[in-house]
Amino acid sequence: MPRYVPKTVREYGRVYLAQRLAEHGWQCFIARRSPNEDEVIAGIPERNLEVHLKFHSQETSQAVRFHNPETLDWDWQCLVITTHVLDDTPVTYLLARADVHDDRLDDEFGGALWLQPEAFSEAGFREAWHKLNV
């Protein structure tokens, strides 16, 4: 049987995230939340761990939009952003919910909040898979 070949940036991102989570011992379920974001429930059953991730995959490094400023959209625990997902070496940034605070967010375009690339691409967030061990 032929192997599944992703067709969009989002699909490439999903496959890449599932592979990276598996490398770190996590199983995952990915659900579409909106046209530009996915909700990921990742877990390690043996350790009784479960974490809810807000996931964005991007072809380049772009701002991430939060539609609801009060709740940052919904009750996620970690924000995962994979940039350059179509390149040979994608880069993943992981931010705990506490890392996404007002001084990192820009209020633009009618009330939506935006996390700009310079706010999430700090060295401390790059490939910070340890943030999942909540």
JSON list of C-alpha atoms in Angstrom, two decimals, residues 16 56-61 80-94 120-121 125-128:
[
{"chain": "A", "resi": 16, "resn": "TYR", "atom": "CA", "xyz": [5.79, 16.19, 11.43]},
{"chain": "A", "resi": 56, "resn": "HIS", "atom": "CA", "xyz": [0.22, 25.90, 14.16]},
{"chain": "A", "resi": 57, "resn": "SER", "atom": "CA", "xyz": [2.29, 24.79, 11.17]},
{"chain": "A", "resi": 58, "resn": "GLN", "atom": "CA", "xyz": [3.76, 27.41, 8.89]},
{"chain": "A", "resi": 59, "resn": "GLU", "atom": "CA", "xyz": [5.64, 27.49, 5.60]},
{"chain": "A", "resi": 60, "resn": "THR", "atom": "CA", "xyz": [7.66, 30.47, 6.85]},
{"chain": "A", "resi": 61, "resn": "SER", "atom": "CA", "xyz": [7.85, 32.19, 10.23]},
{"chain": "A", "resi": 80, "resn": "VAL", "atom": "CA", "xyz": [3.41, 24.40, 19.50]},
{"chain": "A", "resi": 81, "resn": "ILE", "atom": "CA", "xyz": [4.49, 26.32, 16.39]},
{"chain": "A", "resi": 82, "resn": "THR", "atom": "CA", "xyz": [6.39, 24.57, 13.60]},
{"chain": "A", "resi": 83, "resn": "THR", "atom": "CA", "xyz": [7.95, 26.90, 11.04]},
{"chain": "A", "resi": 84, "resn": "HIS", "atom": "CA", "xyz": [9.53, 26.08, 7.68]},
{"chain": "A", "resi": 85, "resn": "VAL", "atom": "CA", "xyz": [7.57, 22.83, 7.70]},
{"chain": "A", "resi": 86, "resn": "LEU", "atom": "CA", "xyz": [8.23, 22.20, 3.98]},
{"chain": "A", "resi": 87, "resn": "ASP", "atom": "CA", "xyz": [12.02, 22.54, 4.37]},
{"chain": "A", "resi": 88, "resn": "ASP", "atom": "CA", "xyz": [14.42, 19.73, 5.22]},
{"chain": "A", "resi": 89, "resn": "THR", "atom": "CA", "xyz": [14.86, 21.06, 8.76]},
{"chain": "A", "resi": 90, "resn": "PRO", "atom": "CA", "xyz": [11.61, 22.43, 10.24]},
{"chain": "A", "resi": 91, "resn": "VAL", "atom": "CA", "xyz": [11.90, 24.28, 13.53]},
{"chain": "A", "resi": 92, "resn": "THR", "atom": "CA", "xyz": [9.45, 23.78, 16.38]},
{"chain": "A", "resi": 93, "resn": "TYR", "atom": "CA", "xyz": [8.83, 26.25, 19.18]},
{"chain": "A", "resi": 94, "resn": "LEU", "atom": "CA", "xyz": [7.01, 25.23, 22.35]},
{"chain": "A", "resi": 120, "resn": "PHE", "atom": "CA", "xyz": [8.07, 33.06, 19.98]},
{"chain": "A", "resi": 121, "resn": "SER", "atom": "CA", "xyz": [11.40, 32.38, 18.28]},
{"chain": "A", "resi": 125, "resn": "PHE", "atom": "CA", "xyz": [11.36, 28.06, 23.16]},
{"chain": "A", "resi": 126, "resn": "ARG", "atom": "CA", "xyz": [13.18, 26.41, 20.26]},
{"chain": "A", "resi": 127, "resn": "GLU", "atom": "CA", "xyz": [12.74, 22.61, 20.35]},
{"chain": "A", "resi": 128, "resn": "ALA", "atom": "CA", "xyz": [11.74, 22.91, 24.04]}
]
